[in-house]
Tab-separated table of C-alpha atoms and ligand atoms in Angstrom:
chain	number	residue	atom	x	y	z
N	1151	UNK	CA	0.000	0.000	0.000
N	1152	UNK	CA	1.204	3.445	-0.815
N	1153	UNK	CA	1.890	6.179	1.687
N	1154	UNK	CA	-1.285	7.862	0.537
N	1155	UNK	CA	-3.397	5.029	1.920
N	1156	UNK	CA	-1.773	5.262	5.326
N	1157	UNK	CA	-2.447	8.949	5.300
N	1158	UNK	CA	-6.149	8.366	4.605
N	1159	UNK	CA	-6.326	5.770	7.339
N	1160	UNK	CA	-4.548	7.987	9.857
N	1161	UNK	CA	-6.595	11.059	8.933
N	1162	UNK	CA	-9.881	9.259	9.223
N	1163	UNK	CA	-9.123	7.525	12.535
N	1164	UNK	CA	-10.539	10.295	14.703
N	1165	UNK	CA	-13.359	10.910	12.229
N	1166	UNK	CA	-14.497	7.313	12.703
N	1167	UNK	CA	-13.708	6.940	16.385
N	1168	UNK	CA	-15.461	10.144	17.388
N	1169	UNK	CA	-18.952	9.099	16.191
N	1170	UNK	CA	-18.138	5.792	17.846
N	1171	UNK	CA	-17.725	7.564	21.156
N	1172	UNK	CA	-20.584	10.024	20.706
N	1173	UNK	CA	-23.161	7.853	18.910
N	1174	UNK	CA	-22.355	4.113	18.901
N	1175	UNK	CA	-21.513	3.878	22.593
N	1176	UNK	CA	-24.350	6.090	23.871
N	1177	UNK	CA	-26.805	4.228	21.631
N	1178	UNK	CA	-25.553	0.917	23.002
N	1179	UNK	CA	-25.525	2.006	26.628
N	1180	UNK	CA	-28.950	3.660	26.584
N	1181	UNK	CA	-30.656	0.946	24.549
N	1182	UNK	CA	-29.086	-1.873	26.563
N	1183	UNK	CA	-30.103	-0.293	29.874
N	1184	UNK	CA	-33.695	0.030	28.704
N	1185	UNK	CA	-33.499	-3.499	27.285
N	1186	UNK	CA	-32.425	-4.850	30.686
N	1187	UNK	CA	-35.370	-3.184	32.406
N	1188	UNK	CA	-37.720	-4.642	29.776
N	1189	UNK	CA	-36.051	-8.047	30.006
N	1190	UNK	CA	-36.322	-8.311	33.786
N	1191	UNK	CA	-39.939	-7.157	33.734
N	1192	UNK	CA	-40.910	-9.571	30.940
N	1193	UNK	CA	-39.045	-12.449	32.571
N	1194	UNK	CA	-40.597	-11.796	35.997
N	1195	UNK	CA	-44.104	-11.564	34.565
N	1196	UNK	CA	-43.654	-14.960	32.920
N	1197	UNK	CA	-41.889	-16.528	35.885
N	1198	UNK	CA	-44.626	-15.399	38.264
N	1199	UNK	CA	-47.290	-16.450	35.752
N	1200	UNK	CA	-49.207	-13.161	35.898
N	1201	UNK	CA	-52.285	-13.674	33.710
N	1202	UNK	CA	-52.688	-11.442	30.621
N	1203	UNK	CA	-49.289	-9.777	31.174
N	1204	UNK	CA	-47.672	-13.144	30.668
N	1205	UNK	CA	-49.395	-13.589	27.296
N	1206	UNK	CA	-48.480	-10.037	26.304
N	1207	UNK	CA	-44.850	-10.748	27.150
N	1208	UNK	CA	-44.884	-13.924	25.043
N	1209	UNK	CA	-46.414	-12.022	22.121
N	1210	UNK	CA	-43.872	-9.213	22.338
N	1211	UNK	CA	-40.949	-11.654	22.464
N	1212	UNK	CA	-42.404	-13.675	19.589
N	1213	UNK	CA	-42.664	-10.593	17.371
N	1214	UNK	CA	-39.298	-9.032	18.125
N	1215	UNK	CA	-37.299	-12.245	17.990
N	1216	UNK	CA	-39.068	-13.446	14.882
N	1217	UNK	CA	-38.511	-10.446	12.636
N	1218	UNK	CA	-35.266	-8.942	11.314
N	1219	UNK	CA	-33.791	-6.029	13.191
N	1220	UNK	CA	-33.400	-4.160	9.920
N	1221	UNK	CA	-37.098	-4.540	9.154
N	1222	UNK	CA	-37.946	-3.258	12.645
N	1223	UNK	CA	-35.742	-0.203	12.059
N	1224	UNK	CA	-37.424	0.485	8.726
N	1225	UNK	CA	-40.948	0.064	10.082
N	1226	UNK	CA	-40.301	2.543	12.873
N	1227	UNK	CA	-38.282	5.123	10.947
N	1228	UNK	CA	-39.706	4.977	7.414
N	1229	UNK	CA	-43.059	3.318	8.095
N	1230	UNK	CA	-44.529	5.110	11.085
N	1231	UNK	CA	-44.471	8.551	9.368
N	1232	UNK	CA	-47.252	7.166	7.128
N	1233	UNK	CA	-49.517	7.222	10.156
N	1234	UNK	CA	-48.230	10.581	11.332
N	1235	UNK	CA	-45.609	9.338	13.817
N	1236	UNK	CA	-42.252	10.934	13.087
N	1237	UNK	CA	-39.310	9.973	15.245
N	1238	UNK	CA	-35.796	11.375	14.866
N	1239	UNK	CA	-33.130	8.873	13.787
N	1240	UNK	CA	-31.336	8.515	17.116
N	1241	UNK	CA	-34.442	8.051	19.305
N	1242	UNK	CA	-35.888	5.716	16.684
N	1243	UNK	CA	-32.727	3.623	16.885
N	1244	UNK	CA	-32.840	3.640	20.701
N	1245	UNK	CA	-36.465	2.502	20.584
N	1246	UNK	CA	-35.895	-0.359	18.169
N	1247	UNK	CA	-32.649	-1.574	19.730
N	1248	UNK	CA	-34.194	-1.499	23.223
N	1249	UNK	CA	-37.229	-3.504	22.152
N	1250	UNK	CA	-35.232	-5.955	20.067
N	1251	UNK	CA	-32.553	-6.522	22.682
N	1252	UNK	CA	-35.174	-6.616	25.440
N	1253	UNK	CA	-36.887	-9.551	23.751
N	1254	UNK	CA	-33.695	-11.601	23.514
N	1255	UNK	CA	-32.546	-10.753	27.031
N	1256	UNK	CA	-36.009	-11.523	28.455
N	1257	UNK	CA	-35.546	-15.122	27.347
N	1258	UNK	CA	-32.075	-15.276	28.864
N	1259	UNK	CA	-33.303	-13.896	32.200
N	1260	UNK	CA	-36.372	-16.147	32.237
N	1261	UNK	CA	-34.245	-19.255	31.709
N	1262	UNK	CA	-31.896	-18.091	34.462
N	1263	UNK	CA	-34.800	-17.502	36.871
N	1264	UNK	CA	-36.062	-20.995	36.198
N	1265	UNK	CA	-32.624	-22.399	36.926
N	1266	UNK	CA	-32.673	-21.022	40.493
N	1267	UNK	CA	-33.650	-23.901	42.810
N	1268	UNK	CA	-37.287	-23.665	43.976
N	1269	UNK	CA	-36.053	-24.137	47.534
N	1270	UNK	CA	-34.581	-20.630	47.515
N	1271	UNK	CA	-38.030	-19.097	47.229
N	1272	UNK	CA	-39.447	-21.470	49.832
N	1273	UNK	CA	-36.646	-20.651	52.250
N	1274	UNK	CA	-37.479	-16.967	51.767
N	1275	UNK	CA	-41.115	-17.603	52.661
N	1276	UNK	CA	-40.095	-19.587	55.717
N	1277	UNK	CA	-38.052	-16.715	57.170
N	1278	UNK	CA	-41.069	-14.467	56.659
N	1279	UNK	CA	-40.177	-12.738	53.415
N	1280	UNK	CA	-42.798	-12.054	50.758
N	1281	UNK	CA	-42.643	-13.230	47.152
N	1282	UNK	CA	-41.349	-9.901	45.916
N	1283	UNK	CA	-38.819	-9.526	48.730
N	1284	UNK	CA	-37.437	-12.985	48.049
N	1285	UNK	CA	-37.359	-12.405	44.305
N	1286	UNK	CA	-35.527	-9.109	44.658
N	1287	UNK	CA	-32.973	-10.147	47.262
N	1288	UNK	CA	-32.422	-13.837	46.614
N	1289	UNK	CA	-33.751	-15.232	43.340
N	1290	UNK	CA	-33.112	-12.370	40.934
N	1291	UNK	CA	-29.490	-11.761	42.031
N	1292	UNK	CA	-28.752	-15.460	41.543
N	1293	UNK	CA	-30.483	-15.480	38.179
N	1294	UNK	CA	-28.564	-12.403	37.046
N	1295	UNK	CA	-25.329	-14.124	38.001
N	1296	UNK	CA	-26.308	-17.112	35.876
N	1297	UNK	CA	-27.452	-14.890	33.018
N	1298	UNK	CA	-24.438	-12.591	33.124
N	1299	UNK	CA	-22.258	-14.351	30.504
N	1300	UNK	CA	-25.161	-14.673	28.047
N	1301	UNK	CA	-26.226	-11.085	28.626
N	1302	UNK	CA	-22.643	-9.952	28.031
N	1303	UNK	CA	-22.569	-11.845	24.757
N	1304	UNK	CA	-25.793	-10.222	23.789
N	1305	UNK	CA	-24.383	-6.792	24.606
N	1306	UNK	CA	-21.278	-7.435	22.496
N	1307	UNK	CA	-23.469	-8.548	19.602
N	1308	UNK	CA	-25.488	-5.388	19.978
N	1309	UNK	CA	-22.482	-3.064	19.761
N	1310	UNK	CA	-21.809	-4.511	16.337
N	1311	UNK	CA	-25.466	-4.434	15.318
N	1312	UNK	CA	-25.661	-0.691	15.964
N	1313	UNK	CA	-23.958	-0.352	12.552
N	1314	UNK	CA	-27.388	-1.167	11.106
N	1315	UNK	CA	-28.616	2.166	12.464
N	1316	UNK	CA	-26.752	3.802	9.546
N	1317	UNK	CA	-29.682	2.571	7.436
N	1318	UNK	CA	-31.976	5.004	9.202
N	1319	UNK	CA	-29.496	7.894	8.870
N	1320	UNK	CA	-27.993	7.661	12.361
N	1321	UNK	CA	-24.507	9.114	11.925
N	1322	UNK	CA	-22.693	6.396	13.854
N	1323	UNK	CA	-19.265	4.897	13.120
N	1324	UNK	CA	-20.198	2.875	10.088
N	1325	UNK	CA	-21.970	5.752	8.377
N	1326	UNK	CA	-18.982	7.982	9.089
N	1327	UNK	CA	-16.779	5.409	7.382
N	1328	UNK	CA	-19.070	5.141	4.383
N	1329	UNK	CA	-18.885	8.882	3.913
N	1330	UNK	CA	-15.099	8.890	3.923
N	1331	UNK	CA	-15.056	5.985	1.451
N	1332	UNK	CA	-17.382	7.905	-0.855
N	1333	UNK	CA	-14.894	10.748	-0.874
N	1334	UNK	CA	-11.593	8.842	-1.027
N	1335	UNK	CA	-12.534	5.519	-2.733
N	1336	UNK	CA	-10.254	3.715	-0.272
N	1337	UNK	CA	-12.876	1.094	0.628
N	1338	UNK	CA	-10.630	-1.754	1.736
N	1339	UNK	CA	-8.410	0.000	4.298
N	1340	UNK	CA	-11.241	2.114	5.679
N	1341	UNK	CA	-13.713	-0.757	6.177
N	1342	UNK	CA	-10.920	-2.773	7.783
N	1343	UNK	CA	-10.177	0.217	9.963
N	1344	UNK	CA	-13.757	0.540	11.218
N	1345	UNK	CA	-13.843	-3.216	11.711
N	1346	UNK	CA	-10.784	-2.968	13.942
N	1347	UNK	CA	-12.419	-0.218	15.979
N	1348	UNK	CA	-15.477	-2.464	16.529
N	1349	UNK	CA	-13.021	-5.194	17.533
N	1350	UNK	CA	-11.476	-2.811	20.036
N	1351	UNK	CA	-14.894	-2.051	21.553
N	1352	UNK	CA	-15.775	-5.752	21.761
N	1353	UNK	CA	-12.432	-6.555	23.355
N	1354	UNK	CA	-12.914	-3.925	26.039
N	1355	UNK	CA	-16.388	-5.335	26.752
N	1356	UNK	CA	-15.030	-8.878	26.928
N	1357	UNK	CA	-12.469	-7.736	29.501
N	1358	UNK	CA	-15.185	-5.978	31.488
N	1359	UNK	CA	-17.222	-9.180	31.324
N	1360	UNK	CA	-14.370	-11.133	32.881
N	1361	UNK	CA	-14.011	-8.603	35.688
N	1362	UNK	CA	-17.771	-8.620	36.241
N	1363	UNK	CA	-17.943	-12.386	36.360
N	1364	UNK	CA	-15.205	-12.510	38.934
N	1365	UNK	CA	-16.950	-9.931	41.113
N	1366	UNK	CA	-20.400	-11.463	40.839
N	1367	UNK	CA	-19.006	-14.951	41.194
N	1368	UNK	CA	-17.652	-14.475	44.702
N	1369	UNK	CA	-20.358	-16.650	46.192
N	1370	UNK	CA	-19.781	-19.554	43.841
N	1371	UNK	CA	-16.050	-19.614	44.464
N	1372	UNK	CA	-15.003	-22.891	45.989
N	1373	UNK	CA	-11.695	-21.879	47.491
N	1374	UNK	CA	-11.816	-21.267	51.235
N	1375	UNK	CA	-10.449	-18.126	52.784
C	99	UNK	CA	-51.082	-26.616	73.314
C	100	UNK	CA	-49.107	-24.599	70.824
C	101	UNK	CA	-50.089	-26.364	67.601
C	102	UNK	CA	-53.010	-28.587	66.772
C	103	UNK	CA	-53.838	-29.981	63.353
C	104	UNK	CA	-57.170	-31.657	62.709
C	105	UNK	CA	-58.332	-33.667	59.721
C	106	UNK	CA	-55.772	-32.366	57.279
C	107	UNK	CA	-56.315	-33.663	53.721
C	108	UNK	CA	-54.097	-33.222	50.729
C	109	UNK	CA	-54.185	-34.741	47.244
C	110	UNK	CA	-51.873	-34.288	44.299
C	111	UNK	CA	-54.272	-34.844	41.435
C	112	UNK	CA	-55.853	-38.245	41.971
C	113	UNK	CA	-53.235	-39.268	44.540
C	114	UNK	CA	-54.473	-38.749	48.088
C	115	UNK	CA	-51.379	-38.219	50.204
C	116	UNK	CA	-52.852	-37.031	53.509
C	117	UNK	CA	-56.122	-38.709	54.443
C	118	UNK	CA	-57.197	-36.775	57.501
C	119	UNK	CA	-54.200	-36.349	59.758
C	120	UNK	CA	-54.449	-35.136	63.363
C	121	UNK	CA	-51.491	-33.866	65.327
C	122	UNK	CA	-50.904	-32.110	68.625
C	123	UNK	CA	-47.796	-30.334	69.800
C	124	UNK	CA	-47.428	-28.852	73.287
C	125	UNK	CA	-45.056	-26.110	74.314
C	126	UNK	CA	-41.558	-27.595	74.691
C	127	UNK	CA	-42.446	-30.816	72.899
C	128	UNK	CA	-40.006	-32.494	70.597
C	129	UNK	CA	-42.229	-34.574	68.335
C	130	UNK	CA	-40.623	-37.063	65.985
C	131	UNK	CA	-42.625	-38.040	62.913
C	132	UNK	CA	-41.675	-41.497	61.691
C	133	UNK	CA	-42.940	-43.531	58.818
C	134	UNK	CA	-41.974	-45.309	55.625
C	135	UNK	CA	-41.015	-43.413	52.496
C	136	UNK	CA	-43.997	-41.918	50.717
C	137	UNK	CA	-46.237	-41.953	53.783
C	138	UNK	CA	-46.783	-38.174	53.556
C	139	UNK	CA	-44.455	-36.858	56.279
C	140	UNK	CA	-42.893	-34.125	54.179
C	141	UNK	CA	-46.271	-33.180	52.734
C	142	UNK	CA	-47.687	-32.832	56.246
C	143	UNK	CA	-44.939	-30.409	57.312
C	144	UNK	CA	-45.243	-28.466	54.067
C	145	UNK	CA	-48.998	-28.125	54.479
C	146	UNK	CA	-48.624	-26.902	58.045
C	147	UNK	CA	-46.244	-24.184	56.816
C	148	UNK	CA	-48.232	-23.531	53.602
C	149	UNK	CA	-45.545	-24.530	51.161
C	150	UNK	CA	-48.376	-26.757	49.944
C	151	UNK	CA	-52.049	-26.017	50.285
C	152	UNK	CA	-54.197	-28.608	52.028
C	153	UNK	CA	-57.677	-29.168	50.619
C	154	UNK	CA	-59.239	-29.524	54.043
C	155	UNK	CA	-58.367	-29.378	57.705
C	156	UNK	CA	-58.168	-27.101	60.685
C	157	UNK	CA	-55.168	-25.681	62.417
C	158	UNK	CA	-55.020	-24.120	65.852
C	159	UNK	CA	-51.922	-22.114	66.625
C	160	UNK	CA	-51.538	-20.387	69.985
C	161	UNK	CA	-55.259	-20.918	70.539
C	162	UNK	CA	-56.110	-19.184	67.268
C	163	UNK	CA	-58.111	-21.384	64.861
C	164	UNK	CA	-57.576	-21.371	61.086
C	165	UNK	CA	-59.444	-23.179	58.321
C	166	UNK	CA	-56.775	-24.595	56.021
C	167	UNK	CA	-59.028	-24.615	52.961
C	168	UNK	CA	-59.687	-20.888	53.141
C	169	UNK	CA	-56.596	-19.485	54.754
C	170	UNK	CA	-55.667	-15.944	53.681
C	171	UNK	CA	-52.292	-14.570	52.658
C	172	UNK	CA	-52.272	-12.380	55.711
C	173	UNK	CA	-52.902	-15.305	58.053
C	174	UNK	CA	-50.156	-17.293	56.354
C	175	UNK	CA	-47.756	-14.384	56.816
C	176	UNK	CA	-48.648	-14.067	60.478
C	177	UNK	CA	-48.266	-17.812	61.088
C	178	UNK	CA	-44.929	-18.013	59.269
C	179	UNK	CA	-43.585	-15.253	61.495
C	180	UNK	CA	-44.013	-17.562	64.475
C	181	UNK	CA	-42.543	-20.664	62.857
C	182	UNK	CA	-39.336	-21.702	61.147
C	183	UNK	CA	-38.441	-24.498	58.752
C	184	UNK	CA	-35.277	-26.535	58.346
C	185	UNK	CA	-35.109	-28.323	55.005
C	186	UNK	CA	-33.590	-31.656	54.121
C	187	UNK	CA	-31.275	-29.993	51.583
C	188	UNK	CA	-30.635	-26.864	53.749
C	189	UNK	CA	-31.838	-24.327	51.128
C	190	UNK	CA	-29.445	-21.688	52.372
C	191	UNK	CA	-29.536	-18.495	50.328
C	192	UNK	CA	-26.673	-19.223	47.950
C	193	UNK	CA	-25.810	-15.582	47.281
C	194	UNK	CA	-25.560	-14.698	50.969
C	195	UNK	CA	-22.899	-15.427	53.570
C	196	UNK	CA	-23.655	-17.546	56.613
C	197	UNK	CA	-24.300	-14.433	58.701
C	198	UNK	CA	-26.432	-12.810	56.005
C	199	UNK	CA	-28.461	-16.005	55.747
C	200	UNK	CA	-29.256	-15.684	59.412
C	201	UNK	CA	-29.996	-11.939	59.413
C	202	UNK	CA	-31.954	-11.741	56.132
C	203	UNK	CA	-35.318	-12.646	57.637
C	204	UNK	CA	-34.791	-10.191	60.482
C	205	UNK	CA	-33.717	-7.254	58.352
C	206	UNK	CA	-36.027	-7.742	55.370
C	207	UNK	CA	-39.154	-9.324	56.808
C	208	UNK	CA	-39.138	-7.974	60.347
C	209	UNK	CA	-37.390	-4.640	59.729
C	210	UNK	CA	-34.983	-5.249	62.603
C	211	UNK	CA	-32.245	-2.565	62.601
C	212	UNK	CA	-29.140	-3.983	60.941
C	213	UNK	CA	-26.803	-3.679	63.933
C	214	UNK	CA	-29.289	-5.483	66.135
C	215	UNK	CA	-29.877	-8.167	63.498
C	216	UNK	CA	-26.143	-8.779	63.186
C	217	UNK	CA	-25.887	-9.158	66.950
C	218	UNK	CA	-28.725	-11.702	66.989
C	219	UNK	CA	-27.188	-13.438	63.959
C	220	UNK	CA	-23.785	-13.746	65.586
C	221	UNK	CA	-25.352	-15.203	68.699
C	222	UNK	CA	-27.289	-17.730	66.635
C	223	UNK	CA	-24.141	-18.750	64.748
C	224	UNK	CA	-22.262	-19.086	68.037
C	225	UNK	CA	-24.997	-21.367	69.302
C	226	UNK	CA	-24.455	-23.790	66.405
C	227	UNK	CA	-20.671	-23.481	66.785
C	228	UNK	CA	-20.028	-21.558	63.576
C	229	UNK	CA	-18.890	-18.126	64.709
C	230	UNK	CA	-15.705	-18.529	62.687
C	231	UNK	CA	-17.651	-19.188	59.476
C	232	UNK	CA	-19.840	-16.053	59.519
C	233	UNK	CA	-18.390	-14.667	56.289
C	234	UNK	CA	-18.373	-17.931	54.341
C	235	UNK	CA	-20.774	-18.559	51.485
C	236	UNK	CA	-22.779	-21.816	51.496
C	237	UNK	CA	-20.609	-23.166	48.671
C	238	UNK	CA	-17.627	-22.906	51.009
C	239	UNK	CA	-19.249	-24.905	53.835
C	240	UNK	CA	-19.648	-28.633	54.402
C	241	UNK	CA	-23.134	-30.129	54.411
C	242	UNK	CA	-23.152	-30.375	58.180
C	243	UNK	CA	-22.054	-26.751	58.521
C	244	UNK	CA	-24.700	-25.637	56.034
C	245	UNK	CA	-27.402	-27.406	57.987
C	246	UNK	CA	-26.176	-25.807	61.207
C	247	UNK	CA	-26.361	-22.393	59.535
C	248	UNK	CA	-29.898	-23.302	58.485
C	249	UNK	CA	-30.718	-24.073	62.112
C	250	UNK	CA	-29.175	-20.755	63.176
C	251	UNK	CA	-31.310	-19.039	60.545
C	252	UNK	CA	-34.376	-20.759	61.964
C	253	UNK	CA	-33.484	-19.739	65.520
C	254	UNK	CA	-32.720	-16.109	64.728
C	255	UNK	CA	-36.300	-15.083	64.146
C	256	UNK	CA	-37.338	-16.389	67.554
C	257	UNK	CA	-39.931	-18.931	66.391
C	258	UNK	CA	-42.373	-20.638	68.726
C	259	UNK	CA	-41.869	-23.891	66.875
C	260	UNK	CA	-39.322	-25.186	64.367
C	261	UNK	CA	-40.233	-27.737	61.696
C	262	UNK	CA	-37.457	-30.058	60.569
C	263	UNK	CA	-37.787	-32.249	57.479
C	264	UNK	CA	-35.187	-35.011	57.704
C	265	UNK	CA	-32.434	-32.573	58.649
C	266	UNK	CA	-29.672	-35.170	58.473
C	267	UNK	CA	-30.775	-37.300	55.511
C	268	UNK	CA	-28.651	-35.459	52.966
C	269	UNK	CA	-25.537	-35.713	55.132
C	270	UNK	CA	-22.707	-38.196	55.183
C	271	UNK	CA	-22.937	-40.346	58.331
C	272	UNK	CA	-19.911	-38.660	59.925
C	273	UNK	CA	-21.642	-35.265	59.633
C	274	UNK	CA	-25.039	-36.184	61.054
C	275	UNK	CA	-23.686	-36.160	64.618
C	276	UNK	CA	-22.882	-32.447	64.655
C	277	UNK	CA	-26.387	-31.539	63.479
C	278	UNK	CA	-28.128	-33.918	65.869
C	279	UNK	CA	-26.111	-32.591	68.789
C	280	UNK	CA	-27.222	-29.029	67.989
C	281	UNK	CA	-30.820	-30.248	67.899
C	282	UNK	CA	-30.364	-32.032	71.194
C	283	UNK	CA	-29.109	-28.785	72.765
C	284	UNK	CA	-32.194	-26.975	71.483
C	285	UNK	CA	-34.442	-29.669	72.902
C	286	UNK	CA	-32.782	-29.328	76.289
C	287	UNK	CA	-33.402	-25.584	76.218
C	288	UNK	CA	-37.089	-26.272	75.724
C	289	UNK	CA	-37.407	-25.375	72.043
C	290	UNK	CA	-40.590	-26.770	70.538
C	291	UNK	CA	-39.754	-28.915	67.521
C	292	UNK	CA	-41.622	-31.064	65.028
C	293	UNK	CA	-39.086	-33.341	63.395
C	294	UNK	CA	-39.530	-35.731	60.490
C	295	UNK	CA	-36.657	-38.151	60.867
C	296	UNK	CA	-35.278	-41.581	60.149
C	297	UNK	CA	-32.856	-41.277	63.084
C	298	UNK	CA	-34.257	-43.752	65.588
C	299	UNK	CA	-31.710	-42.685	68.199
C	300	UNK	CA	-33.046	-39.144	68.038
C	301	UNK	CA	-36.669	-40.278	68.187
C	302	UNK	CA	-35.993	-42.518	71.142
C	303	UNK	CA	-33.627	-40.369	73.183
C	304	UNK	CA	-34.327	-36.749	72.330
C	305	UNK	CA	-37.971	-36.523	71.337
C	306	UNK	CA	-40.635	-36.915	73.978
C	307	UNK	CA	-43.400	-37.899	71.559
C	308	UNK	CA	-43.510	-39.991	68.425
C	309	UNK	CA	-46.049	-39.887	65.636
C	310	UNK	CA	-45.995	-42.868	63.296
C	311	UNK	CA	-47.491	-42.297	59.840
C	312	UNK	CA	-48.320	-44.707	57.080
C	313	UNK	CA	-50.242	-44.174	53.837
C	314	UNK	CA	-51.362	-40.685	54.755
C	315	UNK	CA	-52.769	-41.460	58.183
C	316	UNK	CA	-51.373	-41.394	61.700
C	317	UNK	CA	-51.181	-44.998	62.829
C	318	UNK	CA	-49.945	-44.291	66.322
C	319	UNK	CA	-49.045	-41.256	68.404
C	320	UNK	CA	-47.500	-41.852	71.804
C	321	UNK	CA	-44.855	-40.684	74.289
C	322	UNK	CA	-41.591	-41.944	72.836
C	323	UNK	CA	-40.756	-44.371	75.644
C	324	UNK	CA	-44.149	-45.967	75.291
C	325	UNK	CA	-43.900	-45.977	71.506
C	326	UNK	CA	-40.653	-47.902	71.456
C	327	UNK	CA	-41.274	-50.173	74.450
C	328	UNK	CA	-44.927	-51.035	74.101
C	329	UNK	CA	-46.288	-50.081	70.695
C	330	UNK	CA	-50.033	-50.636	70.447
C	331	UNK	CA	-50.511	-51.083	66.726
C	332	UNK	CA	-49.302	-54.100	64.833
C	333	UNK	CA	-48.139	-51.907	61.968
C	334	UNK	CA	-45.964	-49.977	64.394
C	335	UNK	CA	-44.450	-53.188	65.656
C	336	UNK	CA	-43.762	-54.336	62.088
C	337	UNK	CA	-42.134	-50.998	61.309
C	338	UNK	CA	-39.931	-51.097	64.408
C	339	UNK	CA	-38.896	-54.632	63.651
C	340	UNK	CA	-37.964	-53.668	60.095
C	341	UNK	CA	-35.903	-50.746	61.395
C	342	UNK	CA	-34.075	-52.963	63.861
C	343	UNK	CA	-33.140	-55.393	61.128
C	344	UNK	CA	-31.435	-52.621	59.125
V	2869	ATP	N1	-45.594	-32.003	44.443
V	2869	ATP	C1	-46.035	-33.277	44.329
V	2869	ATP	N2	-46.744	-33.661	43.252
V	2869	ATP	C2	-47.218	-34.913	43.152
V	2869	ATP	N3	-47.027	-35.870	44.066
V	2869	ATP	C3	-46.327	-35.552	45.169
V	2869	ATP	C4	-45.800	-34.232	45.361
V	2869	ATP	N4	-45.153	-34.202	46.548
V	2869	ATP	C5	-45.269	-35.434	47.060
V	2869	ATP	N5	-45.978	-36.252	46.251
V	2869	ATP	C6	-46.323	-37.657	46.517
V	2869	ATP	O1	-46.913	-37.721	47.772
V	2869	ATP	C7	-46.539	-38.904	48.453
V	2869	ATP	C8	-45.990	-38.532	49.823
V	2869	ATP	O2	-44.788	-37.801	49.645
V	2869	ATP	P1	-43.974	-37.209	50.853
V	2869	ATP	O3	-42.809	-36.517	50.281
V	2869	ATP	O4	-44.857	-36.446	51.753
V	2869	ATP	O5	-43.506	-38.539	51.592
V	2869	ATP	P2	-42.500	-38.710	52.806
V	2869	ATP	O6	-43.249	-39.438	53.859
V	2869	ATP	O7	-41.906	-37.424	53.158
V	2869	ATP	O8	-41.420	-39.689	52.187
V	2869	ATP	P3	-39.823	-39.737	52.410
V	2869	ATP	O9	-39.583	-40.473	53.674
V	2869	ATP	O10	-39.322	-40.500	51.223
V	2869	ATP	O11	-39.341	-38.329	52.424
V	2869	ATP	C9	-45.541	-39.602	47.566
V	2869	ATP	O12	-46.221	-40.641	46.900
V	2869	ATP	C10	-45.108	-38.549	46.594
V	2869	ATP	O13	-44.804	-39.095	45.355
V	2870	MG	MG1	-39.933	-36.600	52.994
């Protein structure tokens, strides 16, 4: 590769990283936080067997897991204006990513709740705690520990999926790269460059996952002290 | 009389497990419930503490009568506050340390101030000989230690009666002794206990009454000396003979 290519790559580094820091990461963090709230609520409703809400949760999960993310983005951003609902690109992306991720994570959390031994809940009752108290203090923390690796995977997948938001004009990292390619025609080095930046983000998250697992895992550690 | 159960009935689908069981426990009693596997002993304890719902029966606790078929959530809450349960497989809170296991019910359910709860918890752990394990998680304790923590947890809330469901059955033989000796200490202090057990030594030497169940009915209920020395029912005699052969 000629010196010119390296120049393009070096020049564009900040131009790609910056939208990564100001759009990709905020989009991921906000949408994932909302997704976790949705996931826990949907999982709890199913675990507790709340009538009606349970069916609604199943329906929501069925729809959002069964349709492509890209289609969901298009329906919300390009489709809803037909019925008079206009949402700006970034909030539209937050909405769709939250709902989509929430559906996947709800299943992860539900499976983890079901893996907690039934005796934990019974022991809570027997020391006088209510269902909700026992869920909040005993069952849910254990389930979240079990779910943590899967949820982390899901988060890492989502960071990469945010590139799809470029399709609804969100100016995140991938769109920034596309714009530079359109100007410089250096497709190969620039797409590799943005790929490496995604790799960097994923690697940081993987490291954080390991730290998190160690912290959360204190109670499963076998070694004495 | 602290606890009286009358005509308790429980079916799982078509299977009738409790066919009208009566039971009386006086203050300070240690009642051993014996009986072959599948006779409904666990189900009886679980119905009395509402981990299962009986279809019929009456319960009198502290002179207060309750109809088991229409018991309310509030009544269940009030009753559970006065009782405690020790499970066969301990069921310690896995995400809590030994001390937290003991204080959880005080802090969360009874709103005891934390410092006071910790003090009570430490005393309860000392009583079962586990002061030095307060900060250990269940996964770091032996089965016998876990069951002793479970007993400390039961004691901490100051129950009027403790239900035990085969507290030593999940333990290796060399670990049952430490749990039984804690239970013996409690008995000597006058703790009221209802104990499902296969430990004949405990039934004979520690408990003062024995209830023998078979096929969902109480076959014989008697003071333990009488039960072992002069059993009235033939089925009791058969059972005791079988046990002795083992
Ligand atoms: N949740 C349940 N659903 C269906 N059947 C049950 C359930 N719990 C218990 N049973 C049945 O009820 C009967 C009595 O069970 P229970 O556990 O009370 O016996 P047990 O006297 O405690 O026996 P063991 O000495 O083996 O512990 C058994 O036939 C058992 O299969
Ligand atoms: Mg049993």
